[in-house]
PDB file of C-alpha atoms in Angstrom:
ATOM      1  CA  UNK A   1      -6.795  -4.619 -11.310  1.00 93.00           C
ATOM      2  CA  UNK A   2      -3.894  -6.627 -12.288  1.00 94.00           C
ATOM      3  CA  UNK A   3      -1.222  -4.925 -14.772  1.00 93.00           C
ATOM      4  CA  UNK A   4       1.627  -7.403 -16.206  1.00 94.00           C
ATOM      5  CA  UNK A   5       5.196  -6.524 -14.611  1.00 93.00           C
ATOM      6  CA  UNK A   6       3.460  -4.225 -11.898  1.00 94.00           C
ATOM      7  CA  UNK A   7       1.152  -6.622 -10.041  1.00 95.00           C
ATOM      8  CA  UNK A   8      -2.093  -5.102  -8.213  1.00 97.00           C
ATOM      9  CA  UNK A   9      -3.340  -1.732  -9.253  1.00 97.00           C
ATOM     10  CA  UNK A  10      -6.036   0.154  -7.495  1.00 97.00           C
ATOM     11  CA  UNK A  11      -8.671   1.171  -9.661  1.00 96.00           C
ATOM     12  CA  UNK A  12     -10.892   4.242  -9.601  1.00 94.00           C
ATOM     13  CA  UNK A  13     -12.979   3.273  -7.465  1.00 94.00           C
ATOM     14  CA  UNK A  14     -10.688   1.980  -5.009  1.00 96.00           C
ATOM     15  CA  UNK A  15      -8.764   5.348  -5.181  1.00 96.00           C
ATOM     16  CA  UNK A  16     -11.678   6.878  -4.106  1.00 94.00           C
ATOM     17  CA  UNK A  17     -12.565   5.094  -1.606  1.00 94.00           C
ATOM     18  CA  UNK A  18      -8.702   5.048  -0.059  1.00 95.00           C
ATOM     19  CA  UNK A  19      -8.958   9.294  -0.049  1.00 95.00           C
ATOM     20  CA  UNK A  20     -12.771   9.526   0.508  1.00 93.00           C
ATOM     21  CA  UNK A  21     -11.712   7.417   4.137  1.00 93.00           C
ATOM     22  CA  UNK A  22      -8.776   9.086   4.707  1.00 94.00           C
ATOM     23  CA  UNK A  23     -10.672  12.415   4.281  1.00 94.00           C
ATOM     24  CA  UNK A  24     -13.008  11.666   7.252  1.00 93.00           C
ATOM     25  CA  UNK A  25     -10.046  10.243   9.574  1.00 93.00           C
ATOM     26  CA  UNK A  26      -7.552  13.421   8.648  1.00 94.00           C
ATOM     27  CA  UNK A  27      -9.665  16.207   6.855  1.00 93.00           C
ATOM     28  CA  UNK A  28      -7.114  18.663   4.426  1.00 91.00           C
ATOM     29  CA  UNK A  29      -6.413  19.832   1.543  1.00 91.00           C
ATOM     30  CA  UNK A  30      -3.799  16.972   0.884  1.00 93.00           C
ATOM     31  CA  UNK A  31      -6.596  15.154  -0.361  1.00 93.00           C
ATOM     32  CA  UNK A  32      -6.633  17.806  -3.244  1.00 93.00           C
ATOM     33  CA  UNK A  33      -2.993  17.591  -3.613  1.00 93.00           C
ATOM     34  CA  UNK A  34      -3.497  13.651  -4.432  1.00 95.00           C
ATOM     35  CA  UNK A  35      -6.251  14.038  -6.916  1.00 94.00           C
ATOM     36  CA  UNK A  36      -4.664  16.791  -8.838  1.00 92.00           C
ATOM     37  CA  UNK A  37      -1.149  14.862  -8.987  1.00 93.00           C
ATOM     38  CA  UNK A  38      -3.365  11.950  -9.951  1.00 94.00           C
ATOM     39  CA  UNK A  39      -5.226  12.633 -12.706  1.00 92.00           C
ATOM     40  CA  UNK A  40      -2.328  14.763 -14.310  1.00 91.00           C
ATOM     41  CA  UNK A  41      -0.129  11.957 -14.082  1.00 93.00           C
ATOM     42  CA  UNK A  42      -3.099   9.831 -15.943  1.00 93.00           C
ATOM     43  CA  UNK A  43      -3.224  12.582 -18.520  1.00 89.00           C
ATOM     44  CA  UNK A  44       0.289  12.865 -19.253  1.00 90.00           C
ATOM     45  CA  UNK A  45       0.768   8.996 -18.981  1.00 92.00           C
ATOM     46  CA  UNK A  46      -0.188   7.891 -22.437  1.00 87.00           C
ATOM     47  CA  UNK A  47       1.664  10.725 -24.328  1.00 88.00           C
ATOM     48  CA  UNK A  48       4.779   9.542 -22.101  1.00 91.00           C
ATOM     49  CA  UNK A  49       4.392   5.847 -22.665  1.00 92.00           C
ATOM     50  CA  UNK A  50       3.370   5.189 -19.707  1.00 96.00           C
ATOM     51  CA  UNK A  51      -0.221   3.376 -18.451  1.00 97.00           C
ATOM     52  CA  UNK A  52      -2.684   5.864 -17.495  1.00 96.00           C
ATOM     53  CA  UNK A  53      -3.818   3.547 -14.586  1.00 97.00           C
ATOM     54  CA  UNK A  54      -1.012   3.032 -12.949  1.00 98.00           C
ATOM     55  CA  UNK A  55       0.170   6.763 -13.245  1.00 97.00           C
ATOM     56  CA  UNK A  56      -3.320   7.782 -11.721  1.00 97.00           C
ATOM     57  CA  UNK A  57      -3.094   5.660  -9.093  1.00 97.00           C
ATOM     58  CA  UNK A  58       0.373   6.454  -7.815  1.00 97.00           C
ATOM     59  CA  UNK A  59      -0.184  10.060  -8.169  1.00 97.00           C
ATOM     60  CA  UNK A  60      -3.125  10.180  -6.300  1.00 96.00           C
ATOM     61  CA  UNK A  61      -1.615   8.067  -3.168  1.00 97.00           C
ATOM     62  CA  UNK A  62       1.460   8.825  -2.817  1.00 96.00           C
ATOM     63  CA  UNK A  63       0.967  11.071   0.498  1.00 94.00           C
ATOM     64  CA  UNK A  64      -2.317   8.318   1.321  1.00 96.00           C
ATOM     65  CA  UNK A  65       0.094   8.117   4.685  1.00 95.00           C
ATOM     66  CA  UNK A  66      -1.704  11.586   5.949  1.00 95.00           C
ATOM     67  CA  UNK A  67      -4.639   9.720   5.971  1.00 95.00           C
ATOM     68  CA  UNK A  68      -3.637   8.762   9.560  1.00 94.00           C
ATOM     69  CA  UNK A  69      -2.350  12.133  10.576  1.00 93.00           C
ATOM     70  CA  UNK A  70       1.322  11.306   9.673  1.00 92.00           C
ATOM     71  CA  UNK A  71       3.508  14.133   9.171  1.00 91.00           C
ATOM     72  CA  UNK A  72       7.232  14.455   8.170  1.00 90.00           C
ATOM     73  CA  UNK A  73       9.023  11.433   6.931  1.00 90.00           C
ATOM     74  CA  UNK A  74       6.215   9.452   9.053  1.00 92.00           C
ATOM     75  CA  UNK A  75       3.943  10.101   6.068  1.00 93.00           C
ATOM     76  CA  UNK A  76       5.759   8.237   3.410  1.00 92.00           C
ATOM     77  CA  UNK A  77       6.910   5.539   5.584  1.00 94.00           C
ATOM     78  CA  UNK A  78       2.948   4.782   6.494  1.00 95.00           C
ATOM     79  CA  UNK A  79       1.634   5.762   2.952  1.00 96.00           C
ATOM     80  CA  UNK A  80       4.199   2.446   1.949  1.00 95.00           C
ATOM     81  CA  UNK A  81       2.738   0.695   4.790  1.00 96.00           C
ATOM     82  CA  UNK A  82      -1.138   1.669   4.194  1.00 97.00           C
ATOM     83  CA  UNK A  83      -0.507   0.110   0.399  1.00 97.00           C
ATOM     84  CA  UNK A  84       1.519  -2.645   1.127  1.00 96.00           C
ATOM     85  CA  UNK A  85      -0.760  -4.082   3.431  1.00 97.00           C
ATOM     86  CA  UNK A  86      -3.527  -4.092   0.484  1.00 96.00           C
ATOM     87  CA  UNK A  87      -0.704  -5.833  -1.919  1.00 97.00           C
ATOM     88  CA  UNK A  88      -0.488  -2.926  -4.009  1.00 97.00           C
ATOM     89  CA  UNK A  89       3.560  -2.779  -3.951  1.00 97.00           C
ATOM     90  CA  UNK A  90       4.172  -0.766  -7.210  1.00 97.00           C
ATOM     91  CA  UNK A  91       1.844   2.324  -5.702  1.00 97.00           C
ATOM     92  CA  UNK A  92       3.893   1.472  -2.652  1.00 97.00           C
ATOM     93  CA  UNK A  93       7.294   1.738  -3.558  1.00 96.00           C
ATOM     94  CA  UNK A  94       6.201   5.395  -5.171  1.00 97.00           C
ATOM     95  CA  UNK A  95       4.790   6.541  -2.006  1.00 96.00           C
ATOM     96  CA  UNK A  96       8.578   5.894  -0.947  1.00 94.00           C
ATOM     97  CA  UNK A  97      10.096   7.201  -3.494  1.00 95.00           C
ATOM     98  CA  UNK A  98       8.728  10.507  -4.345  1.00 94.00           C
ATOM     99  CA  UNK A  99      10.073  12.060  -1.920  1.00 90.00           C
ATOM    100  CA  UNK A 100      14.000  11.691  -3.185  1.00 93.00           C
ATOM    101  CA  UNK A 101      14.082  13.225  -6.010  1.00 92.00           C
ATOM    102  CA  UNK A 102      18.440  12.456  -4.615  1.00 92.00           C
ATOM    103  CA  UNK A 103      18.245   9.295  -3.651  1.00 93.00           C
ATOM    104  CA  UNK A 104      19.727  10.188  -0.218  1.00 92.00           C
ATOM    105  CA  UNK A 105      18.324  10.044   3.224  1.00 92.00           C
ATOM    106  CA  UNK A 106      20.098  13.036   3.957  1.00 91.00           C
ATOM    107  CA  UNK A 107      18.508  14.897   1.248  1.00 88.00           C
ATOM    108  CA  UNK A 108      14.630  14.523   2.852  1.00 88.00           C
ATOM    109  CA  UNK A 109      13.860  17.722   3.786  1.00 86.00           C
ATOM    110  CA  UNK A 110      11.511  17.671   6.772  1.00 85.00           C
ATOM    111  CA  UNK A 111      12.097  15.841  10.317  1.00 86.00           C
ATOM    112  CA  UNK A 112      12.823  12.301  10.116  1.00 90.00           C
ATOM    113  CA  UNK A 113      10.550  11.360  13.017  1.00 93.00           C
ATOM    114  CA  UNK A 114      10.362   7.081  12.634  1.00 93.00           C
ATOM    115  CA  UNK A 115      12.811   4.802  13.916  1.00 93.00           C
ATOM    116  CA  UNK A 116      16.716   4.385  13.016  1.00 94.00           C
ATOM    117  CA  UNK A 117      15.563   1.087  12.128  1.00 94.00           C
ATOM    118  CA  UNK A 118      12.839   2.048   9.494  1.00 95.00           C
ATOM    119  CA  UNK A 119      15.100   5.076   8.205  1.00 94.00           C
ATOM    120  CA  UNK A 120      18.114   2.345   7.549  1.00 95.00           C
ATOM    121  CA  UNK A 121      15.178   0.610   5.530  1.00 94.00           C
ATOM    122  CA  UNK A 122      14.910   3.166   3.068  1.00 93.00           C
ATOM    123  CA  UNK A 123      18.083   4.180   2.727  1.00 95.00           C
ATOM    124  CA  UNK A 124      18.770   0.377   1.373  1.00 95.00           C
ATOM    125  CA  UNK A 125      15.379   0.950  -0.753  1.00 94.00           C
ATOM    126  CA  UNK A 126      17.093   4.126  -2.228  1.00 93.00           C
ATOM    127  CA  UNK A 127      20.092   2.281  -2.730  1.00 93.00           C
ATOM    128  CA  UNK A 128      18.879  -1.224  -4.543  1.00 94.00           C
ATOM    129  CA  UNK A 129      15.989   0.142  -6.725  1.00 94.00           C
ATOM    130  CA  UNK A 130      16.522   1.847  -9.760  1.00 94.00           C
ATOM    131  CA  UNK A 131      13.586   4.409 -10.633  1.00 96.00           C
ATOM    132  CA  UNK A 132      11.870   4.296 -13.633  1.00 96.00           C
ATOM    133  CA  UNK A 133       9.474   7.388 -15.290  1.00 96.00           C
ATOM    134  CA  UNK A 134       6.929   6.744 -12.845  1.00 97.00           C
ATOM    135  CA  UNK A 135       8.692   7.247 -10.226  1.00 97.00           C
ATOM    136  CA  UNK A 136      10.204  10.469 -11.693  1.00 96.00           C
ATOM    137  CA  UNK A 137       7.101  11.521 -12.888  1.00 96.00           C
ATOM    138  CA  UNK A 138       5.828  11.723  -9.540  1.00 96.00           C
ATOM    139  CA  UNK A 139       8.702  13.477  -7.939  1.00 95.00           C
ATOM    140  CA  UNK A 140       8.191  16.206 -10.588  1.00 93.00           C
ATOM    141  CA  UNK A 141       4.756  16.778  -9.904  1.00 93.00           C
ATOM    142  CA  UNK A 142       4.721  16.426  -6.308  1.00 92.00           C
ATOM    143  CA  UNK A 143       7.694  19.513  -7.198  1.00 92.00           C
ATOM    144  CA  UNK A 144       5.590  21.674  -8.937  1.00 90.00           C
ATOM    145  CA  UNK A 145       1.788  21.121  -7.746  1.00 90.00           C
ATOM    146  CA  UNK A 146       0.326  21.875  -4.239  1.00 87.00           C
ATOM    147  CA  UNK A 147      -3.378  22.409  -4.790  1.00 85.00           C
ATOM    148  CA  UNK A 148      -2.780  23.746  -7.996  1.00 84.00           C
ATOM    149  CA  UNK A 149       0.129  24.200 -10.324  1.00 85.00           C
ATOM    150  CA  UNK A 150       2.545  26.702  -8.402  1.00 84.00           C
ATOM    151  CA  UNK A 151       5.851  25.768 -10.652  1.00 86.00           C
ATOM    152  CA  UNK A 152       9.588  24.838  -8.902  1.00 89.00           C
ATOM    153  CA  UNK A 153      10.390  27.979  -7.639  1.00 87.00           C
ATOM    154  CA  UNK A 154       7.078  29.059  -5.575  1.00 89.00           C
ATOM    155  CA  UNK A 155       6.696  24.887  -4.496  1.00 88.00           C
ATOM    156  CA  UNK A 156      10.032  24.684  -3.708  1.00 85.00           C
ATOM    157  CA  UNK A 157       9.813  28.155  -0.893  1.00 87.00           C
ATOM    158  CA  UNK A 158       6.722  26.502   0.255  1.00 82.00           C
ATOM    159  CA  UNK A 159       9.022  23.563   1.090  1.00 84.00           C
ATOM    160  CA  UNK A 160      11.587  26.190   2.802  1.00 79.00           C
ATOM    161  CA  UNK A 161       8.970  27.755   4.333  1.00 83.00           C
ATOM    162  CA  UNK A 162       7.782  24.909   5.944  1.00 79.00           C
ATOM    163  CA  UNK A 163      10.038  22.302   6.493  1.00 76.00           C
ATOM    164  CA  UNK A 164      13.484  24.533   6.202  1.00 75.00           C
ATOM    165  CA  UNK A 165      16.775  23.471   3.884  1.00 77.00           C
ATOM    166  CA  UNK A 166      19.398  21.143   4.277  1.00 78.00           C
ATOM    167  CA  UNK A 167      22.738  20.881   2.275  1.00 85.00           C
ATOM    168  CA  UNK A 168      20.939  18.558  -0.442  1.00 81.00           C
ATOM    169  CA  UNK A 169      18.273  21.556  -0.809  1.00 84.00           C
ATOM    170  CA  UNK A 170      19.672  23.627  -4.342  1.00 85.00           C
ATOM    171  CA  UNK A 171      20.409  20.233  -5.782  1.00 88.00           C
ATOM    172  CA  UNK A 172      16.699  18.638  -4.687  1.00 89.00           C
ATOM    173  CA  UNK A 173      15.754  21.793  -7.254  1.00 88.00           C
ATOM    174  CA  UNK A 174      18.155  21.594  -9.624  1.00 90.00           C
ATOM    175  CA  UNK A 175      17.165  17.877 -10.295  1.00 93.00           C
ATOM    176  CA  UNK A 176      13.197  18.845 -11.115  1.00 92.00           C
ATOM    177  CA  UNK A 177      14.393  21.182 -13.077  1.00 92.00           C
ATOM    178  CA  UNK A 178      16.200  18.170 -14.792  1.00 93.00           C
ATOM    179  CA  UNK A 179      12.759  16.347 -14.593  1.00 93.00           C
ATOM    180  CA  UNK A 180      11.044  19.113 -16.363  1.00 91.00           C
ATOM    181  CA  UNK A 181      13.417  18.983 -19.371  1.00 89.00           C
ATOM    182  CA  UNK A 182      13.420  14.813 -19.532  1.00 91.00           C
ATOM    183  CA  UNK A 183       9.433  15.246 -19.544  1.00 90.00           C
ATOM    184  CA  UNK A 184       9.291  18.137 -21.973  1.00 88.00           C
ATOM    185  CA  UNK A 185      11.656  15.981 -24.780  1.00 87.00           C
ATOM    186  CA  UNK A 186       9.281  13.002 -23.880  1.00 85.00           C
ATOM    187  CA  UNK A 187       6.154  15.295 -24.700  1.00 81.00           C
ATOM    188  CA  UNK A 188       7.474  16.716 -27.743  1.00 67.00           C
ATOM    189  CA  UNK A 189       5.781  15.194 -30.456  1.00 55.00           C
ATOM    190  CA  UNK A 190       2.797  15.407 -28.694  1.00 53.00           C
ATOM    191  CA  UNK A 191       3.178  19.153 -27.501  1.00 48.00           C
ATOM    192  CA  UNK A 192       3.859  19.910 -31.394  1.00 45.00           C
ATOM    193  CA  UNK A 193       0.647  18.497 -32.207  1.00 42.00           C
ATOM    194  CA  UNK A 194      -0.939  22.012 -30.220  1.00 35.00           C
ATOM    195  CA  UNK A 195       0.559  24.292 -33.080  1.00 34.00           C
ATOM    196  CA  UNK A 196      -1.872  26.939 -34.744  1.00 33.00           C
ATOM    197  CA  UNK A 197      -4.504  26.027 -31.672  1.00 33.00           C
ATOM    198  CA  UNK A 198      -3.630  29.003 -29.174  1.00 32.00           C
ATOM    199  CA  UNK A 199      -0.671  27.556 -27.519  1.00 32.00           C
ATOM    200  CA  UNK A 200       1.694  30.531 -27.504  1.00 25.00           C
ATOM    201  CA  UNK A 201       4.420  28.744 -25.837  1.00 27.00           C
ATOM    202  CA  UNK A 202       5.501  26.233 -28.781  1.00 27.00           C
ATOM    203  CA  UNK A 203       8.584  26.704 -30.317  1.00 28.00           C
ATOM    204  CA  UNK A 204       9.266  25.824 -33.957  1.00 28.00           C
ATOM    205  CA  UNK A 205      11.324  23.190 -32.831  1.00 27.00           C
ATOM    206  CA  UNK A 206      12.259  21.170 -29.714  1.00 28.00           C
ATOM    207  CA  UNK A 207      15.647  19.619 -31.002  1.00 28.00           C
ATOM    208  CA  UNK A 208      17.824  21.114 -28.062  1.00 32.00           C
ATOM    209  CA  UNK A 209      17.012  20.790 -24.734  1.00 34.00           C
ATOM    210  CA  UNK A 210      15.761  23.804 -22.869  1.00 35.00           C
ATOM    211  CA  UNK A 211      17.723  26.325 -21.341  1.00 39.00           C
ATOM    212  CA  UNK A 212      17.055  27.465 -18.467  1.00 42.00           C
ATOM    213  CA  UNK A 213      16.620  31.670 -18.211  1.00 40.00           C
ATOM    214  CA  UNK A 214      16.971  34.121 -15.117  1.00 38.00           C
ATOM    215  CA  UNK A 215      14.477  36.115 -14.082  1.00 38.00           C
ATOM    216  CA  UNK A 216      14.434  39.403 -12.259  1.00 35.00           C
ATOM    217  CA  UNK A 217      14.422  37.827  -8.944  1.00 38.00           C
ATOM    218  CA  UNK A 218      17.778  35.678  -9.826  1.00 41.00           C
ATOM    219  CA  UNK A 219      15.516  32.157  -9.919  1.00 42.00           C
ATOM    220  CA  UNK A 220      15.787  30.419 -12.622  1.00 45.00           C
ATOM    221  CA  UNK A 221      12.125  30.222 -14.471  1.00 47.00           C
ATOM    222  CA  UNK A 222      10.269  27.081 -15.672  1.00 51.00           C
ATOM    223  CA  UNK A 223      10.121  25.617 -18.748  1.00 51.00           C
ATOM    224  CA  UNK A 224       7.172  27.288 -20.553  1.00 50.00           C
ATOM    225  CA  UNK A 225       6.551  24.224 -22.643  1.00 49.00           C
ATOM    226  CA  UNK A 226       5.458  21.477 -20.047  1.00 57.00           C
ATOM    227  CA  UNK A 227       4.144  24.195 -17.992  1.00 53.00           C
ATOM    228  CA  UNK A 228       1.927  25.210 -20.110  1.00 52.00           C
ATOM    229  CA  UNK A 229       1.093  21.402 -20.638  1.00 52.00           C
ATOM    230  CA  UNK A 230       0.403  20.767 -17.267  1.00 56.00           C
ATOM    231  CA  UNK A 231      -1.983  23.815 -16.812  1.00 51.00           C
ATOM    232  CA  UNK A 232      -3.672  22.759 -19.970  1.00 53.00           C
ATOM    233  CA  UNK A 233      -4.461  19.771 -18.008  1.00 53.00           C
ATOM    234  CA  UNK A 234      -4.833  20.531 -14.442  1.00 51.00           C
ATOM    235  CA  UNK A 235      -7.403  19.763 -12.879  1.00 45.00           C
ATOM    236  CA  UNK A 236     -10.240  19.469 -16.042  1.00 48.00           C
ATOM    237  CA  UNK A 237     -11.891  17.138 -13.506  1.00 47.00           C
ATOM    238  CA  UNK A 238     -14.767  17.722 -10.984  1.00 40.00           C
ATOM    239  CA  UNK A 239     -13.498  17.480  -7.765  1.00 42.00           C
ATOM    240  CA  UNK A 240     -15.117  16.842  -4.467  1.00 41.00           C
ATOM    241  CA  UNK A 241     -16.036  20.255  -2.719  1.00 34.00           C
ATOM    242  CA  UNK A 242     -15.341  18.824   0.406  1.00 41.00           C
ATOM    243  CA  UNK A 243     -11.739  18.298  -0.554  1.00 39.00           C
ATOM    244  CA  UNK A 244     -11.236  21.830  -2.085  1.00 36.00           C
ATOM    245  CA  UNK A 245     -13.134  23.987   1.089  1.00 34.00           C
ATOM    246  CA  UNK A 246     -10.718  22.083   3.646  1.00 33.00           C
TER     247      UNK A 246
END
C-alpha cells in the first residue's frame, strides 16, 4: 500500500508472508519478537498520532534481517537491505534505526561484524536523518519486549547477558527510560480515558512528567502507566504456534 510522505507500505498480508518465509529459512522465536512489537506498535499508533499501518509494519520487521541467519549488527544492516530491495524504504530506514536509541556507532552493543565500508554508511545515516516517533517508538519497544513484555531493566540484562556493555551502555537505558516518559505524556488523554475500569495504575493527574523511583535492587523501576498500557495490549492477537514453540 501506498501512504502519502512514506511511500510503499507492506500490508498484512505481505507482513506475513515476509516472517512466515523467514520462519522456514531461520526458525526462532524472533519471529515472535516481530509480531508482538508489531501489533503493539499498531495498537498504540492511533492514540499516538501515528498510522496504525505503518507502525505495524515497522514493528514487525525491523529484525526481518534474521530471516537469513544474520546476527549482530549483520542483522540490521540485511533487515535494511531485505526491505529496500522490495522499495519499502520507510520500514527500511527503521530496521536501521532501532537499534540506536544514541545515534552513535559506538553505542551498538553487539559485534559489528559487516564491512568498515557498510558501518561508515550508517554512521552518516545516524548522522543526516532526524528520527521521528516511529522511529522512537520502535526503539522503545524493541527496549522493553522480547517475547513478551519484560520492562527496561530485565530487557536491558538480557542485552548484557548476551551481547556484553560498552561505554554508551547506562546511557542506551537511560534514553528508553526517556522514551517511556515522551510515550506516557503522548498517551495521556487516552490512558485517562481507563479511569473507574480496573486500571489501578492511573493517577489523578498526568501534568508532571514521571519520576523515576528506586527499587530494592538499586534499578530504577518502570513507569507503571505505559506499562500497564502495553500489557493491556500485548499480544490480544492469535499468534502462530509455530512461532511461539520455537
Amino acid at each position: 500500500m501506498y501512504k502519502e510522505n512514506f511511500g510503499n507500505i507492506p500490508n498484512k498480508d505481505k507482513i506475513i508472508s515476509y516472517l512466515e518465509e523467514g520462519y522456514k529459512n531461520n526458525p526462532g522465536k524472533w519471529v515472535l519478537h516481530l509480531w508482538t512489537i508489531g501489533k503493539t506498535a499498531q495498537r498504540m499508533a492511533k492514540d499516538l498520532g501515528l498510522d496504525p499501518d505503518i507502525a505495524f509494519a515497522c514493528g514487525a520487521l525491523h529484525d526481518i534481517g534474521k530471516s537469513t541467519g544474520a546476527k549482530n549488527a549483520e542483522h540490521f544492516y540485511e533487515s535494511y537491505k531485505i526491505l529496500r530491495a522490495d522499495s519499502y524504504f520507510f520500514p527500511a530506514r527503521i530496521a536501521l534505526s532501532h537499534s540506536f536509541q544514541i545515534k552513535s556507532v559506538d553505542a551498538y552493543v553487539g559485534a559489528w561484524n559487516i564491512s568498515d565500508d557498510r558501518k561508515a554508511f550508517v554512521a552518516d545515516f545516524l548522522k543526516y536523518n532526524e528520527y521521528n516517533d516511529y522511529d522512537l517508538l520502535i526503539q522503545y519497544l524493541d527496549g522493553i519486549i522480547k517475547t513478551e513484555y519484560l520492562g527496561i531493566e530485565k530487557r536491558a540484562a538480557g542485552v548484557l547477558k548476551n551481547h556484553g556493555s560498552n561505554p554508551y551502555f547506562d546511557e542506551r537505558k537511560e534514553k528508553l527510560y526517556e522514551l517511556e516518559d515522551y510515550f506516557t505524556r503522548k498517551l495521556e488523554k487516552y490512558l485517562t480515558s481507563f479511569n473507574g475500569h480496573g486500571n489501578i495504575y492511573l493517577s489523578n493527574s498526568f501534568t508532571k512528567p514521571y519520576e523515576k523511583k528506586s527499587s530494592l535492587d538499586g534499578h530504577s523501576t518502570e513507569n507503571p502507566v505505559l506499562v500497564r498500557w502495553v500489557s493491556k495490549n500485548l499480544n490480544e492477537d492469535g499468534l502462530f504456534l509455530g512461532w511461539v514453540d520455537s
